[in-house]
mmCIF file of C-alpha atoms in Angstrom:
data_model
loop_
_atom_site.group_PDB
_atom_site.id
_atom_site.type_symbol
_atom_site.label_atom_id
_atom_site.label_comp_id
_atom_site.label_asym_id
_atom_site.label_seq_id
_atom_site.Cartn_x
_atom_site.Cartn_y
_atom_site.Cartn_z
ATOM 1 C CA UNK A 110 -0.021 0.021 0.060
ATOM 2 C CA UNK A 111 1.257 3.481 -0.771
ATOM 3 C CA UNK A 112 1.444 6.361 1.705
ATOM 4 C CA UNK A 113 -2.071 7.721 0.575
ATOM 5 C CA UNK A 114 -3.729 4.402 1.304
ATOM 6 C CA UNK A 115 -2.002 4.286 4.770
ATOM 7 C CA UNK A 116 -3.018 7.715 5.575
ATOM 8 C CA UNK A 117 -6.621 7.031 4.662
ATOM 9 C CA UNK A 118 -6.702 3.769 6.549
ATOM 10 C CA UNK A 119 -5.319 5.356 9.637
ATOM 11 C CA UNK A 120 -7.778 8.181 9.461
ATOM 12 C CA UNK A 121 -10.687 5.741 9.214
ATOM 13 C CA UNK A 122 -9.332 3.716 12.234
ATOM 14 C CA UNK A 123 -8.927 6.912 14.187
ATOM 15 C CA UNK A 124 -12.550 8.098 13.291
ATOM 16 C CA UNK A 125 -14.018 4.604 14.343
ATOM 17 C CA UNK A 126 -11.941 4.638 17.541
ATOM 18 C CA UNK A 127 -13.121 8.093 18.448
ATOM 19 C CA UNK A 128 -16.660 7.247 17.511
ATOM 20 C CA UNK A 129 -16.694 4.256 19.791
ATOM 21 C CA UNK A 130 -15.086 6.279 22.559
ATOM 22 C CA UNK A 131 -17.671 9.029 22.158
ATOM 23 C CA UNK A 132 -20.548 6.623 22.031
ATOM 24 C CA UNK A 133 -19.633 4.084 24.761
ATOM 25 C CA UNK A 134 -17.116 5.509 27.204
ATOM 26 C CA UNK A 135 -18.746 7.154 30.162
ATOM 27 C CA UNK A 136 -17.771 10.627 31.424
ATOM 28 C CA UNK A 137 -17.506 11.739 35.003
ATOM 29 C CA UNK A 138 -20.402 14.204 34.739
ATOM 30 C CA UNK A 139 -24.170 14.251 35.091
ATOM 31 C CA UNK A 140 -26.628 16.455 33.157
ATOM 32 C CA UNK A 141 -28.974 18.685 35.081
ATOM 33 C CA UNK A 142 -32.132 19.766 33.446
ATOM 34 C CA UNK A 143 -35.786 20.477 33.940
ATOM 35 C CA UNK A 144 -37.636 17.821 35.802
ATOM 36 C CA UNK A 145 -41.382 16.950 36.203
ATOM 37 C CA UNK A 146 -43.649 19.417 37.897
ATOM 38 C CA UNK A 147 -46.527 18.220 40.060
ATOM 39 C CA UNK A 148 -49.704 20.156 41.182
ATOM 40 C CA UNK A 149 -49.757 19.779 44.979
ATOM 41 C CA UNK A 150 -53.508 20.395 44.791
ATOM 42 C CA UNK A 151 -53.970 17.723 42.230
ATOM 43 C CA UNK A 152 -53.801 13.887 41.870
ATOM 44 C CA UNK A 153 -50.898 11.530 41.492
ATOM 45 C CA UNK A 154 -52.582 8.871 39.356
ATOM 46 C CA UNK A 155 -55.798 8.106 41.312
ATOM 47 C CA UNK A 156 -54.666 9.350 44.582
ATOM 48 C CA UNK A 157 -54.542 12.988 45.875
ATOM 49 C CA UNK A 158 -51.035 14.385 46.230
ATOM 50 C CA UNK A 159 -52.171 15.637 49.450
ATOM 51 C CA UNK A 160 -55.057 13.932 51.336
ATOM 52 C CA UNK A 161 -56.561 15.013 54.648
ATOM 53 C CA UNK A 162 -58.563 12.388 56.635
ATOM 54 C CA UNK A 163 -60.661 13.287 59.637
ATOM 55 C CA UNK A 164 -60.865 17.167 59.114
ATOM 56 C CA UNK A 165 -63.007 19.300 56.986
ATOM 57 C CA UNK A 166 -61.488 20.398 53.766
ATOM 58 C CA UNK A 167 -62.534 23.002 51.179
ATOM 59 C CA UNK A 168 -62.589 23.133 47.365
ATOM 60 C CA UNK A 169 -59.355 24.390 45.682
ATOM 61 C CA UNK A 170 -58.770 25.751 42.181
ATOM 62 C CA UNK A 171 -55.789 26.635 40.046
ATOM 63 C CA UNK A 172 -52.439 25.184 40.569
ATOM 64 C CA UNK A 173 -49.754 25.200 43.397
ATOM 65 C CA UNK A 174 -47.026 23.290 41.490
ATOM 66 C CA UNK A 175 -43.868 21.934 43.142
ATOM 67 C CA UNK A 176 -40.881 21.710 40.671
ATOM 68 C CA UNK A 177 -37.890 19.306 40.328
ATOM 69 C CA UNK A 178 -34.597 18.951 38.594
ATOM 70 C CA UNK A 179 -33.718 16.024 36.463
ATOM 71 C CA UNK A 180 -30.311 14.353 37.037
ATOM 72 C CA UNK A 181 -29.104 12.224 34.074
ATOM 73 C CA UNK A 182 -26.370 9.889 34.792
ATOM 74 C CA UNK A 183 -24.138 7.418 32.955
ATOM 75 C CA UNK A 184 -23.491 9.795 30.107
ATOM 76 C CA UNK A 185 -21.354 9.045 27.067
ATOM 77 C CA UNK A 186 -19.090 11.750 25.718
ATOM 78 C CA UNK A 187 -21.520 12.289 22.786
ATOM 79 C CA UNK A 188 -24.470 12.148 24.985
ATOM 80 C CA UNK A 189 -23.132 14.671 27.347
ATOM 81 C CA UNK A 190 -22.129 17.093 24.395
ATOM 82 C CA UNK A 191 -25.601 16.725 22.863
ATOM 83 C CA UNK A 192 -27.447 17.634 26.107
ATOM 84 C CA UNK A 193 -25.074 20.546 26.712
ATOM 85 C CA UNK A 194 -25.453 21.864 23.312
ATOM 86 C CA UNK A 195 -29.213 21.688 23.586
ATOM 87 C CA UNK A 196 -29.170 24.580 26.014
ATOM 88 C CA UNK A 197 -31.686 22.966 28.228
ATOM 89 C CA UNK A 198 -29.077 21.165 30.380
ATOM 90 C CA UNK A 199 -25.904 21.892 32.351
ATOM 91 C CA UNK A 200 -23.128 19.520 33.156
ATOM 92 C CA UNK A 201 -21.897 19.062 36.726
ATOM 93 C CA UNK A 202 -19.106 16.793 38.233
ATOM 94 C CA UNK A 203 -20.745 13.370 39.004
ATOM 95 C CA UNK A 204 -19.120 13.212 42.446
ATOM 96 C CA UNK A 205 -21.265 16.102 43.637
ATOM 97 C CA UNK A 206 -24.463 13.998 43.180
ATOM 98 C CA UNK A 207 -23.029 10.560 43.625
ATOM 99 C CA UNK A 208 -20.207 10.786 46.189
ATOM 100 C CA UNK A 209 -17.697 7.906 45.685
ATOM 101 C CA UNK A 210 -17.896 7.062 49.382
ATOM 102 C CA UNK A 211 -21.600 6.214 49.157
ATOM 103 C CA UNK A 212 -23.468 3.643 47.291
ATOM 104 C CA UNK A 213 -26.332 4.595 44.981
ATOM 105 C CA UNK A 214 -28.625 2.832 47.349
ATOM 106 C CA UNK A 215 -27.493 5.014 50.311
ATOM 107 C CA UNK A 216 -27.831 8.149 48.169
ATOM 108 C CA UNK A 217 -31.294 7.215 47.192
ATOM 109 C CA UNK A 218 -32.270 6.552 50.802
ATOM 110 C CA UNK A 219 -30.856 10.000 51.896
ATOM 111 C CA UNK A 220 -32.985 11.627 49.121
ATOM 112 C CA UNK A 221 -36.028 9.654 50.090
ATOM 113 C CA UNK A 222 -35.616 10.670 53.778
ATOM 114 C CA UNK A 223 -35.125 14.226 52.878
ATOM 115 C CA UNK A 224 -38.362 14.268 50.929
ATOM 116 C CA UNK A 225 -40.192 12.435 53.633
ATOM 117 C CA UNK A 226 -38.892 14.997 56.255
ATOM 118 C CA UNK A 227 -39.927 17.812 54.033
ATOM 119 C CA UNK A 228 -43.505 16.443 54.062
ATOM 120 C CA UNK A 229 -43.526 16.317 57.954
ATOM 121 C CA UNK A 230 -42.057 19.768 58.165
ATOM 122 C CA UNK A 231 -44.604 21.109 55.780
ATOM 123 C CA UNK A 232 -47.360 19.751 57.789
ATOM 124 C CA UNK A 233 -45.992 21.288 60.997
ATOM 125 C CA UNK A 234 -45.408 24.682 59.295
ATOM 126 C CA UNK A 235 -48.955 24.675 57.772
ATOM 127 C CA UNK A 236 -50.726 23.799 61.043
ATOM 128 C CA UNK A 237 -48.583 26.081 63.191
ATOM 129 C CA UNK A 238 -49.557 28.935 60.643
ATOM 130 C CA UNK A 239 -53.306 28.023 60.948
ATOM 131 C CA UNK A 240 -53.127 28.070 64.768
ATOM 132 C CA UNK A 241 -53.468 24.387 65.568
ATOM 133 C CA UNK A 242 -51.817 23.213 68.835
ATOM 134 C CA UNK A 243 -48.261 21.742 68.814
ATOM 135 C CA UNK A 244 -46.612 19.152 70.988
ATOM 136 C CA UNK A 245 -42.970 18.309 71.749
ATOM 137 C CA UNK A 246 -41.766 14.891 70.833
ATOM 138 C CA UNK A 247 -38.469 13.035 71.212
ATOM 139 C CA UNK A 248 -36.647 13.295 68.017
ATOM 140 C CA UNK A 249 -33.102 11.677 67.994
ATOM 141 C CA UNK A 250 -31.565 10.232 71.017
ATOM 142 C CA UNK A 251 -27.767 10.134 71.549
ATOM 143 C CA UNK A 252 -26.650 6.662 71.768
ATOM 144 C CA UNK A 253 -25.233 5.756 75.213
ATOM 145 C CA UNK A 254 -26.716 9.024 76.735
ATOM 146 C CA UNK A 255 -28.803 8.997 79.862
ATOM 147 C CA UNK A 256 -32.049 9.081 77.846
ATOM 148 C CA UNK A 257 -30.962 6.063 75.825
ATOM 149 C CA UNK A 258 -33.179 3.112 76.880
ATOM 150 C CA UNK A 259 -35.473 5.409 78.858
ATOM 151 C CA UNK A 260 -37.061 7.408 76.070
ATOM 152 C CA UNK A 261 -37.927 6.380 72.444
ATOM 153 C CA UNK A 262 -38.207 8.493 69.408
ATOM 154 C CA UNK A 263 -41.745 9.812 69.126
ATOM 155 C CA UNK A 264 -42.462 9.819 72.948
ATOM 156 C CA UNK A 265 -44.439 12.915 73.813
ATOM 157 C CA UNK A 266 -42.423 15.060 76.235
ATOM 158 C CA UNK A 267 -44.636 16.655 79.021
ATOM 159 C CA UNK A 268 -42.219 18.002 81.630
ATOM 160 C CA UNK A 269 -38.474 17.797 82.656
ATOM 161 C CA UNK A 270 -37.095 18.665 86.051
ATOM 162 C CA UNK A 271 -40.427 19.880 87.198
ATOM 163 C CA UNK A 272 -40.930 22.411 84.322
ATOM 164 C CA UNK A 273 -43.482 21.879 81.613
ATOM 165 C CA UNK A 274 -41.956 21.138 78.015
ATOM 166 C CA UNK A 275 -44.013 23.430 75.660
ATOM 167 C CA UNK A 276 -41.532 23.690 72.836
ATOM 168 C CA UNK A 277 -38.057 22.403 71.959
ATOM 169 C CA UNK A 278 -36.157 25.229 73.626
ATOM 170 C CA UNK A 279 -38.038 24.765 76.863
ATOM 171 C CA UNK A 280 -36.500 21.253 77.226
ATOM 172 C CA UNK A 281 -33.078 22.722 77.298
ATOM 173 C CA UNK A 282 -34.221 25.574 79.534
ATOM 174 C CA UNK A 283 -35.461 23.182 82.014
ATOM 175 C CA UNK A 284 -31.961 21.733 82.561
ATOM 176 C CA UNK A 285 -30.329 25.061 83.169
ATOM 177 C CA UNK A 286 -28.752 24.958 86.579
ATOM 178 C CA UNK A 287 -28.149 21.204 86.625
ATOM 179 C CA UNK A 288 -24.873 19.429 86.573
ATOM 180 C CA UNK A 289 -23.660 16.089 85.546
ATOM 181 C CA UNK A 290 -24.659 13.487 88.182
ATOM 182 C CA UNK A 291 -27.881 15.259 89.031
ATOM 183 C CA UNK A 292 -31.253 13.207 88.868
ATOM 184 C CA UNK A 293 -34.130 14.862 87.101
ATOM 185 C CA UNK A 294 -37.539 13.431 86.468
ATOM 186 C CA UNK A 295 -38.919 13.343 82.950
ATOM 187 C CA UNK A 296 -42.699 13.192 82.475
ATOM 188 C CA UNK A 297 -43.701 11.777 79.019
ATOM 189 C CA UNK A 298 -46.289 9.624 77.142
ATOM 190 C CA UNK A 299 -45.476 6.715 74.957
ATOM 191 C CA UNK A 300 -47.754 6.360 71.974
ATOM 192 C CA UNK A 301 -51.363 5.904 73.572
ATOM 193 C CA UNK A 302 -50.120 4.731 76.977
ATOM 194 C CA UNK A 303 -50.862 6.677 80.208
ATOM 195 C CA UNK A 304 -48.289 9.348 81.363
ATOM 196 C CA UNK A 305 -45.039 7.946 82.667
ATOM 197 C CA UNK A 306 -42.368 9.441 84.968
ATOM 198 C CA UNK A 307 -38.742 8.386 84.745
ATOM 199 C CA UNK A 308 -35.847 9.468 86.994
ATOM 200 C CA UNK A 309 -32.770 10.051 84.760
ATOM 201 C CA UNK A 310 -29.169 10.817 85.967
ATOM 202 C CA UNK A 311 -27.780 13.521 83.813
ATOM 203 C CA UNK A 312 -24.320 12.884 82.246
ATOM 204 C CA UNK A 313 -21.454 15.223 81.248
ATOM 205 C CA UNK A 314 -22.231 17.522 78.428
ATOM 206 C CA UNK A 315 -20.114 16.523 75.263
ATOM 207 C CA UNK A 316 -19.826 20.330 74.499
ATOM 208 C CA UNK A 317 -18.629 23.340 76.643
ATOM 209 C CA UNK A 318 -22.109 23.695 78.351
ATOM 210 C CA UNK A 319 -21.604 22.947 81.948
ATOM 211 C CA UNK A 320 -25.215 21.815 82.653
ATOM 212 C CA UNK A 321 -26.232 18.190 82.791
ATOM 213 C CA UNK A 322 -26.682 16.253 79.574
ATOM 214 C CA UNK A 323 -29.894 14.367 78.724
ATOM 215 C CA UNK A 324 -29.173 13.289 75.172
ATOM 216 C CA UNK A 325 -32.414 14.172 73.471
ATOM 217 C CA UNK A 326 -33.165 16.221 70.319
ATOM 218 C CA UNK A 327 -36.786 17.533 70.932
ATOM 219 C CA UNK A 328 -38.956 18.280 67.866
ATOM 220 C CA UNK A 329 -42.343 19.934 67.562
ATOM 221 C CA UNK A 330 -45.281 18.359 65.794
ATOM 222 C CA UNK A 331 -48.905 19.234 65.495
ATOM 223 C CA UNK A 332 -51.165 17.962 68.223
ATOM 224 C CA UNK A 333 -54.274 17.073 66.067
ATOM 225 C CA UNK A 334 -56.626 14.251 65.665
ATOM 226 C CA UNK A 335 -56.562 14.131 61.885
ATOM 227 C CA UNK A 336 -54.086 12.711 59.264
ATOM 228 C CA UNK A 337 -52.374 14.348 56.417
ATOM 229 C CA UNK A 338 -50.788 12.060 53.833
ATOM 230 C CA UNK A 339 -48.563 13.289 51.012
ATOM 231 C CA UNK A 340 -48.472 10.705 48.166
ATOM 232 C CA UNK A 341 -45.877 11.346 45.401
ATOM 233 C CA UNK A 342 -43.713 8.576 44.144
ATOM 234 C CA UNK A 343 -40.130 8.801 42.670
ATOM 235 C CA UNK A 344 -39.350 12.251 43.997
ATOM 236 C CA UNK A 345 -36.512 13.078 46.390
ATOM 237 C CA UNK A 346 -35.022 15.916 48.251
ATOM 238 C CA UNK A 347 -36.411 18.757 50.514
ATOM 239 C CA UNK A 348 -37.202 21.525 48.069
ATOM 240 C CA UNK A 349 -41.040 20.797 47.770
ATOM 241 C CA UNK A 350 -41.632 21.914 51.417
ATOM 242 C CA UNK A 351 -43.049 25.376 50.578
ATOM 243 C CA UNK A 352 -45.436 24.215 47.953
ATOM 244 C CA UNK A 353 -46.700 21.388 50.130
ATOM 245 C CA UNK A 354 -47.253 23.773 52.978
ATOM 246 C CA UNK A 355 -49.252 26.125 50.916
ATOM 247 C CA UNK A 356 -51.423 23.288 49.493
ATOM 248 C CA UNK A 357 -52.328 22.062 53.114
ATOM 249 C CA UNK A 358 -53.261 25.567 54.075
ATOM 250 C CA UNK A 359 -55.340 25.977 51.018
ATOM 251 C CA UNK A 360 -57.283 22.688 51.532
ATOM 252 C CA UNK A 361 -57.940 23.441 55.272
ATOM 253 C CA UNK A 362 -59.278 27.088 54.699
ATOM 254 C CA UNK A 363 -62.234 28.408 52.604
ATOM 255 C CA UNK A 364 -61.490 30.067 49.300
ATOM 256 C CA UNK A 365 -58.821 29.605 46.656
ATOM 257 C CA UNK A 366 -55.479 30.560 48.158
ATOM 258 C CA UNK A 367 -54.018 31.132 44.726
ATOM 259 C CA UNK A 368 -57.159 32.922 43.321
ATOM 260 C CA UNK A 369 -57.444 30.126 40.740
ATOM 261 C CA UNK A 370 -54.199 31.025 39.073
ATOM 262 C CA UNK A 371 -51.355 28.695 37.958
ATOM 263 C CA UNK A 372 -48.609 29.325 40.691
ATOM 264 C CA UNK A 373 -45.471 27.235 40.815
ATOM 265 C CA UNK A 374 -42.571 27.524 43.204
ATOM 266 C CA UNK A 375 -39.691 25.803 45.213
ATOM 267 C CA UNK A 376 -38.085 26.107 48.597
ATOM 268 C CA UNK A 377 -37.147 24.175 51.656
ATOM 269 C CA UNK A 378 -39.297 25.120 54.653
ATOM 270 C CA UNK A 379 -38.602 24.917 58.355
ATOM 271 C CA UNK A 380 -41.055 23.960 61.046
ATOM 272 C CA UNK A 381 -41.453 27.644 61.932
ATOM 273 C CA UNK A 382 -42.011 28.696 58.313
ATOM 274 C CA UNK A 383 -38.731 30.026 57.157
ATOM 275 C CA UNK A 384 -38.085 29.282 53.421
ATOM 276 C CA UNK A 385 -34.501 28.193 52.515
ATOM 277 C CA UNK A 386 -32.629 28.276 49.050
ATOM 278 C CA UNK A 387 -32.517 25.344 46.880
ATOM 279 C CA UNK A 388 -30.465 24.184 43.730
ATOM 280 C CA UNK A 389 -31.334 24.102 40.032
ATOM 281 C CA UNK A 390 -33.817 27.170 40.040
ATOM 282 C CA UNK A 391 -33.296 27.968 36.382
ATOM 283 C CA UNK A 392 -34.352 24.457 35.273
ATOM 284 C CA UNK A 393 -37.393 24.622 37.611
ATOM 285 C CA UNK A 394 -38.551 27.921 36.305
ATOM 286 C CA UNK A 395 -38.275 26.740 32.716
ATOM 287 C CA UNK A 396 -40.466 23.756 33.430
ATOM 288 C CA UNK A 397 -42.917 25.783 35.431
ATOM 289 C CA UNK A 398 -43.287 28.150 32.544
ATOM 290 C CA UNK A 399 -43.750 25.428 29.970
ATOM 291 C CA UNK A 400 -46.503 23.826 32.111
ATOM 292 C CA UNK A 401 -48.392 27.140 32.294
ATOM 293 C CA UNK A 402 -47.331 28.818 35.363
ATOM 294 C CA UNK A 403 -47.597 32.546 35.366
ATOM 295 C CA UNK A 404 -45.915 33.291 38.805
ATOM 296 C CA UNK A 405 -43.098 31.608 40.460
ATOM 297 C CA UNK A 406 -42.467 31.646 44.252
ATOM 298 C CA UNK A 407 -38.618 32.132 44.676
ATOM 299 C CA UNK A 408 -36.658 31.735 47.941
ATOM 300 C CA UNK A 409 -35.082 35.000 48.860
ATOM 301 C CA UNK A 410 -31.675 33.126 48.696
ATOM 302 C CA UNK A 411 -32.237 32.217 45.102
ATOM 303 C CA UNK A 412 -33.313 35.692 43.794
ATOM 304 C CA UNK A 413 -30.017 36.897 42.438
ATOM 305 C CA UNK A 414 -29.883 33.878 40.210
ATOM 306 C CA UNK A 415 -33.511 33.694 39.401
ATOM 307 C CA UNK A 416 -34.067 37.159 38.213
ATOM 308 C CA UNK A 417 -31.319 36.822 35.559
ATOM 309 C CA UNK A 418 -32.657 33.658 34.161
ATOM 310 C CA UNK A 419 -36.309 33.913 34.424
ATOM 311 C CA UNK A 420 -38.327 32.760 31.298
ATOM 312 C CA UNK A 421 -40.290 35.466 29.606
ATOM 313 C CA UNK A 422 -43.844 35.794 30.912
ATOM 314 C CA UNK A 423 -43.037 34.264 34.366
ATOM 315 C CA UNK A 424 -43.539 36.831 37.191
ATOM 316 C CA UNK A 425 -41.229 36.131 40.243
ATOM 317 C CA UNK A 426 -42.366 36.571 43.798
ATOM 318 C CA UNK A 427 -39.646 36.718 46.580
ATOM 319 C CA UNK A 428 -40.321 34.754 49.677
ATOM 320 C CA UNK A 429 -38.327 34.660 52.999
ATOM 321 C CA UNK A 430 -40.881 32.780 54.855
ATOM 322 C CA UNK A 431 -44.396 31.422 54.893
ATOM 323 C CA UNK A 432 -45.984 34.772 55.609
ATOM 324 C CA UNK A 433 -44.147 36.311 52.559
ATOM 325 C CA UNK A 434 -45.780 33.413 50.483
ATOM 326 C CA UNK A 435 -49.220 33.917 51.640
ATOM 327 C CA UNK A 436 -48.904 37.629 51.111
ATOM 328 C CA UNK A 437 -47.723 37.184 47.721
ATOM 329 C CA UNK A 438 -50.789 35.016 46.885
ATOM 330 C CA UNK A 439 -53.000 37.630 48.585
ATOM 331 C CA UNK A 440 -51.569 40.199 46.306
ATOM 332 C CA UNK A 441 -52.190 38.020 43.231
ATOM 333 C CA UNK A 442 -55.747 37.382 44.119
ATOM 334 C CA UNK A 443 -56.300 41.121 44.459
ATOM 335 C CA UNK A 444 -54.778 41.787 41.167
ATOM 336 C CA UNK A 445 -51.768 43.322 42.635
ATOM 337 C CA UNK A 446 -48.122 42.685 42.035
ATOM 338 C CA UNK A 447 -46.294 40.709 44.793
ATOM 339 C CA UNK A 448 -42.895 41.652 46.069
ATOM 340 C CA UNK A 449 -40.364 40.660 43.411
ATOM 341 C CA UNK A 450 -36.757 39.656 43.191
#
């Protein structure tokens, strides 16, 4: 074969090799893009996304859509380039979403737990906002602490050291002035059993606090006799909290909280109603607008990014807490413009 033939043959081999590499070799990146959006006032299949049993609910209208980000893994070089060139996706290092020290099962479990926790927190924030009574429960118990083996997660805390436990901070306040070795009485109720009193010897505090150590993280939950169930499959993370909270409020109060409009949004919520920033807001806004949303509730911490990338026709409403969110919806119902980013 002459030089020209060798050159042609070599070029063909290189093109084939590059094609195989581009088509089959995985790159250490994931693609982030617009994910599904769900109406928290609507249905997931034949089941309400939010169902309330044992309490009067009221008709709702319009939409209160939660939004998500899709994460595409196991990308080939050509696949990654194609998604990036489309303009709808961004590439990010895979290790940020799939840490090498964790299995995919562990990551999925963490995301599922975060989503479940956001549902519980949304219920607490909504019912607190509506004025329902609260109770203090045992959350996590430090292994090997004085409370370990005496109390169980979910126990209803009533009093500690002779002082009523009315909120999580009151438990710590009840132990002020104690020291390691002191005995204190804890009054509590386990599930539906009668009240119990346990005498606990406090231990040394693992931090710098000199007071005695019980080893309980107290949490606050609604003290109500009805059930709220959130049913949404294959969704993870905490960022749906705000929209779940608003939907619960809407269902438990007369009238349409959104004025019958198509509202979407995002944001992690705390039990006391603070709204925290989230990731991927440009993708969430894109999907919300494509689905028909006219207003998007934006956590204050995401406003700088959101206002530079908002799709045309999508109005932004800045929210730092649940009160801001309800005021924004009040403004929209009255034909006014809510506080924006």
